[in-house]
PDB file of N, CA and C in Angstrom:
ATOM      1  N   MET Y   1      32.723 -10.142 154.071  1.00 49.00           N
ATOM      2  CA  MET Y   1      32.383 -11.403 154.697  1.00 49.00           C
ATOM      3  C   MET Y   1      30.861 -11.551 154.842  1.00 49.00           C
ATOM      4  N   GLU Y   2      30.186 -10.462 155.167  1.00 48.00           N
ATOM      5  CA  GLU Y   2      28.737 -10.518 155.345  1.00 48.00           C
ATOM      6  C   GLU Y   2      28.035 -10.904 154.050  1.00 48.00           C
ATOM      7  N   ASN Y   3      28.472 -10.372 152.914  1.00 49.00           N
ATOM      8  CA  ASN Y   3      27.877 -10.727 151.628  1.00 49.00           C
ATOM      9  C   ASN Y   3      28.046 -12.205 151.335  1.00 49.00           C
ATOM     10  N   LYS Y   4      29.188 -12.757 151.715  1.00 49.00           N
ATOM     11  CA  LYS Y   4      29.450 -14.175 151.506  1.00 49.00           C
ATOM     12  C   LYS Y   4      28.430 -15.020 152.272  1.00 49.00           C
ATOM     13  N   GLU Y   5      28.142 -14.616 153.516  1.00 47.00           N
ATOM     14  CA  GLU Y   5      27.177 -15.355 154.334  1.00 47.00           C
ATOM     15  C   GLU Y   5      25.784 -15.282 153.726  1.00 47.00           C
ATOM     16  N   LYS Y   6      25.398 -14.109 153.213  1.00 47.00           N
ATOM     17  CA  LYS Y   6      24.077 -13.955 152.601  1.00 47.00           C
ATOM     18  C   LYS Y   6      23.951 -14.843 151.377  1.00 47.00           C
ATOM     19  N   ARG Y   7      24.994 -14.868 150.538  1.00 47.00           N
ATOM     20  CA  ARG Y   7      24.951 -15.712 149.345  1.00 47.00           C
ATOM     21  C   ARG Y   7      24.877 -17.181 149.733  1.00 47.00           C
ATOM     22  N   SER Y   8      25.613 -17.555 150.751  1.00 45.00           N
ATOM     23  CA  SER Y   8      25.618 -18.948 151.199  1.00 45.00           C
ATOM     24  C   SER Y   8      24.238 -19.354 151.690  1.00 45.00           C
ATOM     25  N   SER Y   9      23.603 -18.493 152.478  1.00 46.00           N
ATOM     26  CA  SER Y   9      22.270 -18.777 152.996  1.00 46.00           C
ATOM     27  C   SER Y   9      21.262 -18.891 151.860  1.00 46.00           C
ATOM     28  N   SER Y  10      21.362 -18.006 150.882  1.00 45.00           N
ATOM     29  CA  SER Y  10      20.463 -18.028 149.735  1.00 45.00           C
ATOM     30  C   SER Y  10      20.637 -19.298 148.924  1.00 45.00           C
ATOM     31  N   SER Y  11      21.867 -19.701 148.698  1.00 44.00           N
ATOM     32  CA  SER Y  11      22.109 -20.907 147.911  1.00 44.00           C
ATOM     33  C   SER Y  11      21.662 -22.150 148.672  1.00 44.00           C
ATOM     34  N   GLN Y  12      21.791 -22.142 150.000  1.00 46.00           N
ATOM     35  CA  GLN Y  12      21.320 -23.277 150.793  1.00 46.00           C
ATOM     36  C   GLN Y  12      19.813 -23.411 150.665  1.00 46.00           C
ATOM     37  N   SER Y  13      19.103 -22.291 150.705  1.00 44.00           N
ATOM     38  CA  SER Y  13      17.649 -22.308 150.568  1.00 44.00           C
ATOM     39  C   SER Y  13      17.242 -22.868 149.217  1.00 44.00           C
ATOM     40  N   GLN Y  14      17.938 -22.463 148.158  1.00 44.00           N
ATOM     41  CA  GLN Y  14      17.607 -22.941 146.826  1.00 44.00           C
ATOM     42  C   GLN Y  14      17.972 -24.407 146.665  1.00 44.00           C
ATOM     43  N   GLN Y  15      19.049 -24.867 147.306  1.00 44.00           N
ATOM     44  CA  GLN Y  15      19.428 -26.271 147.223  1.00 44.00           C
ATOM     45  C   GLN Y  15      18.388 -27.150 147.891  1.00 44.00           C
ATOM     46  N   MET Y  16      17.729 -26.631 148.907  1.00 48.00           N
ATOM     47  CA  MET Y  16      16.710 -27.402 149.607  1.00 48.00           C
ATOM     48  C   MET Y  16      15.403 -27.404 148.833  1.00 48.00           C
ATOM     49  N   GLY Y  17      15.377 -26.823 147.646  1.00 48.00           N
ATOM     50  CA  GLY Y  17      14.183 -26.840 146.814  1.00 48.00           C
ATOM     51  C   GLY Y  17      13.231 -25.698 147.072  1.00 48.00           C
ATOM     52  N   GLN Y  18      13.660 -24.713 147.839  1.00 52.00           N
ATOM     53  CA  GLN Y  18      12.784 -23.596 148.156  1.00 52.00           C
ATOM     54  C   GLN Y  18      13.448 -22.312 147.683  1.00 52.00           C
ATOM     55  N   SER Y  19      12.799 -21.607 146.776  1.00 57.00           N
ATOM     56  CA  SER Y  19      13.360 -20.345 146.300  1.00 57.00           C
ATOM     57  C   SER Y  19      12.932 -19.231 147.245  1.00 57.00           C
ATOM     58  N   CYS Y  20      13.501 -18.057 147.060  1.00 70.00           N
ATOM     59  CA  CYS Y  20      13.148 -16.933 147.921  1.00 70.00           C
ATOM     60  C   CYS Y  20      11.744 -16.414 147.613  1.00 70.00           C
ATOM     61  N   HIS Y  21      11.079 -16.967 146.604  1.00 88.00           N
ATOM     62  CA  HIS Y  21       9.732 -16.539 146.240  1.00 88.00           C
ATOM     63  C   HIS Y  21       8.680 -17.582 146.599  1.00 88.00           C
ATOM     64  N   ASP Y  22       9.009 -18.491 147.490  1.00 94.00           N
ATOM     65  CA  ASP Y  22       8.069 -19.513 147.941  1.00 94.00           C
ATOM     66  C   ASP Y  22       7.630 -19.212 149.368  1.00 94.00           C
ATOM     67  N   CYS Y  23       6.383 -19.511 149.666  1.00 96.00           N
ATOM     68  CA  CYS Y  23       5.886 -19.383 151.032  1.00 96.00           C
ATOM     69  C   CYS Y  23       6.558 -20.450 151.885  1.00 96.00           C
ATOM     70  N   PRO Y  24       7.168 -20.073 153.008  1.00 96.00           N
ATOM     71  CA  PRO Y  24       7.825 -21.070 153.858  1.00 96.00           C
ATOM     72  C   PRO Y  24       6.856 -22.035 154.547  1.00 96.00           C
ATOM     73  N   ILE Y  25       5.567 -21.740 154.517  1.00 96.00           N
ATOM     74  CA  ILE Y  25       4.588 -22.622 155.153  1.00 96.00           C
ATOM     75  C   ILE Y  25       4.093 -23.678 154.174  1.00 96.00           C
ATOM     76  N   CYS Y  26       3.582 -23.249 153.017  1.00 96.00           N
ATOM     77  CA  CYS Y  26       2.995 -24.203 152.064  1.00 96.00           C
ATOM     78  C   CYS Y  26       3.928 -24.551 150.905  1.00 96.00           C
ATOM     79  N   CYS Y  27       5.047 -23.833 150.782  1.00 95.00           N
ATOM     80  CA  CYS Y  27       6.060 -24.050 149.728  1.00 95.00           C
ATOM     81  C   CYS Y  27       5.544 -23.744 148.325  1.00 95.00           C
ATOM     82  N   GLU Y  28       4.405 -23.071 148.220  1.00 94.00           N
ATOM     83  CA  GLU Y  28       3.887 -22.642 146.923  1.00 94.00           C
ATOM     84  C   GLU Y  28       4.546 -21.320 146.540  1.00 94.00           C
ATOM     85  N   THR Y  29       4.599 -21.043 145.241  1.00 93.00           N
ATOM     86  CA  THR Y  29       5.142 -19.778 144.769  1.00 93.00           C
ATOM     87  C   THR Y  29       4.248 -18.636 145.230  1.00 93.00           C
ATOM     88  N   LEU Y  30       4.868 -17.602 145.790  1.00 91.00           N
ATOM     89  CA  LEU Y  30       4.101 -16.454 146.268  1.00 91.00           C
ATOM     90  C   LEU Y  30       3.539 -15.675 145.092  1.00 91.00           C
ATOM     91  N   GLU Y  31       2.284 -15.287 145.200  1.00 83.00           N
ATOM     92  CA  GLU Y  31       1.606 -14.498 144.177  1.00 83.00           C
ATOM     93  C   GLU Y  31       1.634 -13.039 144.619  1.00 83.00           C
ATOM     94  N   ASN Y  32       1.831 -12.127 143.691  1.00 81.00           N
ATOM     95  CA  ASN Y  32       1.894 -10.703 144.030  1.00 81.00           C
ATOM     96  C   ASN Y  32       0.625 -10.198 144.699  1.00 81.00           C
ATOM     97  N   THR Y  33      -0.500 -10.831 144.449  1.00 80.00           N
ATOM     98  CA  THR Y  33      -1.767 -10.361 144.999  1.00 80.00           C
ATOM     99  C   THR Y  33      -2.125 -11.020 146.322  1.00 80.00           C
ATOM    100  N   ASN Y  34      -1.301 -11.920 146.805  1.00 92.00           N
ATOM    101  CA  ASN Y  34      -1.667 -12.692 147.990  1.00 92.00           C
ATOM    102  C   ASN Y  34      -0.489 -12.861 148.945  1.00 92.00           C
ATOM    103  N   MET Y  35       0.279 -11.792 149.186  1.00 96.00           N
ATOM    104  CA  MET Y  35       1.434 -11.886 150.067  1.00 96.00           C
ATOM    105  C   MET Y  35       1.258 -10.961 151.259  1.00 96.00           C
ATOM    106  N   SER Y  36       1.749 -11.409 152.406  1.00 96.00           N
ATOM    107  CA  SER Y  36       1.760 -10.573 153.600  1.00 96.00           C
ATOM    108  C   SER Y  36       3.109 -10.703 154.276  1.00 96.00           C
ATOM    109  N   ALA Y  37       3.506  -9.623 154.956  1.00 97.00           N
ATOM    110  CA  ALA Y  37       4.764  -9.620 155.696  1.00 97.00           C
ATOM    111  C   ALA Y  37       4.464  -9.416 157.173  1.00 97.00           C
ATOM    112  N   THR Y  38       5.313  -9.966 157.996  1.00 97.00           N
ATOM    113  CA  THR Y  38       5.194  -9.800 159.439  1.00 97.00           C
ATOM    114  C   THR Y  38       6.072  -8.631 159.875  1.00 97.00           C
ATOM    115  N   VAL Y  39       5.881  -8.172 161.107  1.00 97.00           N
ATOM    116  CA  VAL Y  39       6.724  -7.095 161.623  1.00 97.00           C
ATOM    117  C   VAL Y  39       8.171  -7.549 161.775  1.00 97.00           C
ATOM    118  N   CYS Y  40       8.402  -8.850 161.836  1.00 97.00           N
ATOM    119  CA  CYS Y  40       9.772  -9.368 161.926  1.00 97.00           C
ATOM    120  C   CYS Y  40      10.398  -9.536 160.542  1.00 97.00           C
ATOM    121  N   GLY Y  41       9.632  -9.196 159.477  1.00 96.00           N
ATOM    122  CA  GLY Y  41      10.194  -9.143 158.135  1.00 96.00           C
ATOM    123  C   GLY Y  41      10.045 -10.386 157.287  1.00 96.00           C
ATOM    124  N   HIS Y  42       9.296 -11.374 157.729  1.00 97.00           N
ATOM    125  CA  HIS Y  42       9.125 -12.597 156.953  1.00 97.00           C
ATOM    126  C   HIS Y  42       7.876 -12.503 156.073  1.00 97.00           C
ATOM    127  N   VAL Y  43       7.945 -13.119 154.901  1.00 96.00           N
ATOM    128  CA  VAL Y  43       6.870 -13.026 153.907  1.00 96.00           C
ATOM    129  C   VAL Y  43       6.222 -14.393 153.712  1.00 96.00           C
ATOM    130  N   PHE Y  44       4.893 -14.397 153.670  1.00 97.00           N
ATOM    131  CA  PHE Y  44       4.110 -15.621 153.540  1.00 97.00           C
ATOM    132  C   PHE Y  44       2.905 -15.363 152.649  1.00 97.00           C
ATOM    133  N   CYS Y  45       2.238 -16.436 152.219  1.00 96.00           N
ATOM    134  CA  CYS Y  45       0.904 -16.305 151.638  1.00 96.00           C
ATOM    135  C   CYS Y  45       0.021 -15.733 152.748  1.00 96.00           C
ATOM    136  N   THR Y  46      -0.854 -14.820 152.399  1.00 96.00           N
ATOM    137  CA  THR Y  46      -1.725 -14.221 153.414  1.00 96.00           C
ATOM    138  C   THR Y  46      -2.533 -15.291 154.134  1.00 96.00           C
ATOM    139  N   LYS Y  47      -3.112 -16.203 153.376  1.00 96.00           N
ATOM    140  CA  LYS Y  47      -3.929 -17.271 153.964  1.00 96.00           C
ATOM    141  C   LYS Y  47      -3.112 -18.108 154.955  1.00 96.00           C
ATOM    142  N   CYS Y  48      -1.889 -18.447 154.591  1.00 97.00           N
ATOM    143  CA  CYS Y  48      -1.041 -19.283 155.451  1.00 97.00           C
ATOM    144  C   CYS Y  48      -0.680 -18.584 156.757  1.00 97.00           C
ATOM    145  N   ILE Y  49      -0.247 -17.320 156.676  1.00 97.00           N
ATOM    146  CA  ILE Y  49       0.196 -16.642 157.896  1.00 97.00           C
ATOM    147  C   ILE Y  49      -0.979 -16.330 158.818  1.00 97.00           C
ATOM    148  N   VAL Y  50      -2.136 -16.016 158.260  1.00 97.00           N
ATOM    149  CA  VAL Y  50      -3.315 -15.778 159.099  1.00 97.00           C
ATOM    150  C   VAL Y  50      -3.670 -17.051 159.861  1.00 97.00           C
ATOM    151  N   GLN Y  51      -3.677 -18.170 159.169  1.00 97.00           N
ATOM    152  CA  GLN Y  51      -3.990 -19.445 159.820  1.00 97.00           C
ATOM    153  C   GLN Y  51      -2.934 -19.798 160.874  1.00 97.00           C
ATOM    154  N   ALA Y  52      -1.665 -19.586 160.562  1.00 97.00           N
ATOM    155  CA  ALA Y  52      -0.582 -19.902 161.500  1.00 97.00           C
ATOM    156  C   ALA Y  52      -0.677 -19.050 162.764  1.00 97.00           C
ATOM    157  N   ILE Y  53      -0.981 -17.768 162.610  1.00 97.00           N
ATOM    158  CA  ILE Y  53      -1.090 -16.885 163.777  1.00 97.00           C
ATOM    159  C   ILE Y  53      -2.283 -17.276 164.639  1.00 97.00           C
ATOM    160  N   ARG Y  54      -3.369 -17.675 164.021  1.00 97.00           N
ATOM    161  CA  ARG Y  54      -4.539 -18.103 164.800  1.00 97.00           C
ATOM    162  C   ARG Y  54      -4.231 -19.345 165.631  1.00 97.00           C
ATOM    163  N   VAL Y  55      -3.366 -20.206 165.120  1.00 97.00           N
ATOM    164  CA  VAL Y  55      -3.033 -21.449 165.827  1.00 97.00           C
ATOM    165  C   VAL Y  55      -1.926 -21.235 166.858  1.00 97.00           C
ATOM    166  N   CYS Y  56      -0.828 -20.593 166.448  1.00 96.00           N
ATOM    167  CA  CYS Y  56       0.366 -20.531 167.309  1.00 96.00           C
ATOM    168  C   CYS Y  56       0.684 -19.161 167.887  1.00 96.00           C
ATOM    169  N   LYS Y  57       0.206 -18.091 167.252  1.00 96.00           N
ATOM    170  CA  LYS Y  57       0.482 -16.722 167.691  1.00 96.00           C
ATOM    171  C   LYS Y  57       1.968 -16.363 167.662  1.00 96.00           C
ATOM    172  N   THR Y  58       2.737 -17.071 166.806  1.00 97.00           N
ATOM    173  CA  THR Y  58       4.150 -16.750 166.611  1.00 97.00           C
ATOM    174  C   THR Y  58       4.491 -16.860 165.132  1.00 97.00           C
ATOM    175  N   CYS Y  59       5.583 -16.213 164.744  1.00 98.00           N
ATOM    176  CA  CYS Y  59       6.065 -16.312 163.369  1.00 98.00           C
ATOM    177  C   CYS Y  59       6.578 -17.728 163.138  1.00 98.00           C
ATOM    178  N   PRO Y  60       6.155 -18.382 162.075  1.00 97.00           N
ATOM    179  CA  PRO Y  60       6.628 -19.738 161.791  1.00 97.00           C
ATOM    180  C   PRO Y  60       8.125 -19.810 161.487  1.00 97.00           C
ATOM    181  N   THR Y  61       8.725 -18.688 161.105  1.00 97.00           N
ATOM    182  CA  THR Y  61      10.142 -18.686 160.764  1.00 97.00           C
ATOM    183  C   THR Y  61      11.032 -18.416 161.970  1.00 97.00           C
ATOM    184  N   CYS Y  62      10.697 -17.387 162.771  1.00 97.00           N
ATOM    185  CA  CYS Y  62      11.605 -17.007 163.866  1.00 97.00           C
ATOM    186  C   CYS Y  62      10.969 -17.071 165.254  1.00 97.00           C
ATOM    187  N   ARG Y  63       9.704 -17.410 165.332  1.00 97.00           N
ATOM    188  CA  ARG Y  63       8.963 -17.557 166.592  1.00 97.00           C
ATOM    189  C   ARG Y  63       8.733 -16.253 167.357  1.00 97.00           C
ATOM    190  N   THR Y  64       8.827 -15.115 166.673  1.00 97.00           N
ATOM    191  CA  THR Y  64       8.465 -13.838 167.288  1.00 97.00           C
ATOM    192  C   THR Y  64       6.971 -13.847 167.578  1.00 97.00           C
ATOM    193  N   ASN Y  65       6.557 -13.324 168.721  1.00 97.00           N
ATOM    194  CA  ASN Y  65       5.133 -13.242 169.050  1.00 97.00           C
ATOM    195  C   ASN Y  65       4.427 -12.355 168.033  1.00 97.00           C
ATOM    196  N   LEU Y  66       3.303 -12.836 167.508  1.00 97.00           N
ATOM    197  CA  LEU Y  66       2.553 -12.106 166.488  1.00 97.00           C
ATOM    198  C   LEU Y  66       1.068 -12.111 166.792  1.00 97.00           C
ATOM    199  N   THR Y  67       0.401 -11.084 166.295  1.00 97.00           N
ATOM    200  CA  THR Y  67      -1.057 -11.037 166.252  1.00 97.00           C
ATOM    201  C   THR Y  67      -1.431 -10.683 164.818  1.00 97.00           C
ATOM    202  N   LEU Y  68      -2.695 -10.771 164.502  1.00 96.00           N
ATOM    203  CA  LEU Y  68      -3.135 -10.421 163.152  1.00 96.00           C
ATOM    204  C   LEU Y  68      -2.869  -8.949 162.837  1.00 96.00           C
ATOM    205  N   LYS Y  69      -2.772  -8.113 163.863  1.00 96.00           N
ATOM    206  CA  LYS Y  69      -2.473  -6.695 163.652  1.00 96.00           C
ATOM    207  C   LYS Y  69      -1.005  -6.470 163.288  1.00 96.00           C
ATOM    208  N   LYS Y  70      -0.173  -7.483 163.458  1.00 96.00           N
ATOM    209  CA  LYS Y  70       1.259  -7.344 163.186  1.00 96.00           C
ATOM    210  C   LYS Y  70       1.663  -7.908 161.828  1.00 96.00           C
ATOM    211  N   ILE Y  71       0.684  -8.082 160.937  1.00 96.00           N
ATOM    212  CA  ILE Y  71       0.999  -8.455 159.553  1.00 96.00           C
ATOM    213  C   ILE Y  71       0.391  -7.407 158.633  1.00 96.00           C
ATOM    214  N   HIS Y  72       0.978  -7.249 157.461  1.00 96.00           N
ATOM    215  CA  HIS Y  72       0.432  -6.300 156.494  1.00 96.00           C
ATOM    216  C   HIS Y  72       0.615  -6.851 155.090  1.00 96.00           C
ATOM    217  N   PRO Y  73      -0.312  -6.516 154.198  1.00 94.00           N
ATOM    218  CA  PRO Y  73      -0.213  -7.005 152.818  1.00 94.00           C
ATOM    219  C   PRO Y  73       0.963  -6.359 152.093  1.00 94.00           C
ATOM    220  N   LEU Y  74       1.541  -7.106 151.158  1.00 93.00           N
ATOM    221  CA  LEU Y  74       2.618  -6.588 150.315  1.00 93.00           C
ATOM    222  C   LEU Y  74       2.092  -6.415 148.907  1.00 93.00           C
ATOM    223  N   TYR Y  75       2.475  -5.336 148.280  1.00 88.00           N
ATOM    224  CA  TYR Y  75       2.088  -5.058 146.900  1.00 88.00           C
ATOM    225  C   TYR Y  75       3.355  -4.833 146.097  1.00 88.00           C
ATOM    226  N   LEU Y  76       3.625  -5.714 145.152  1.00 81.00           N
ATOM    227  CA  LEU Y  76       4.825  -5.572 144.318  1.00 81.00           C
ATOM    228  C   LEU Y  76       4.461  -5.240 142.897  1.00 81.00           C
TER     229      LEU Y  76
END
């Protein structure tokens, strides 16, 4: 049942025009050299998440409290 829910969520995201490789803030395709993840596990363009944290101090996806120290670059 859990796999069914994951597939459903993934297909809903793609139906809304956003793939799992797009930044949820700017909707641009994530580049391997410019990605950062939060401690809550969400991935964004580094520029977008830094700007969002400076303004709101929370994750744009789940609203977990964040600081710049709680993000790290991703290398794929």
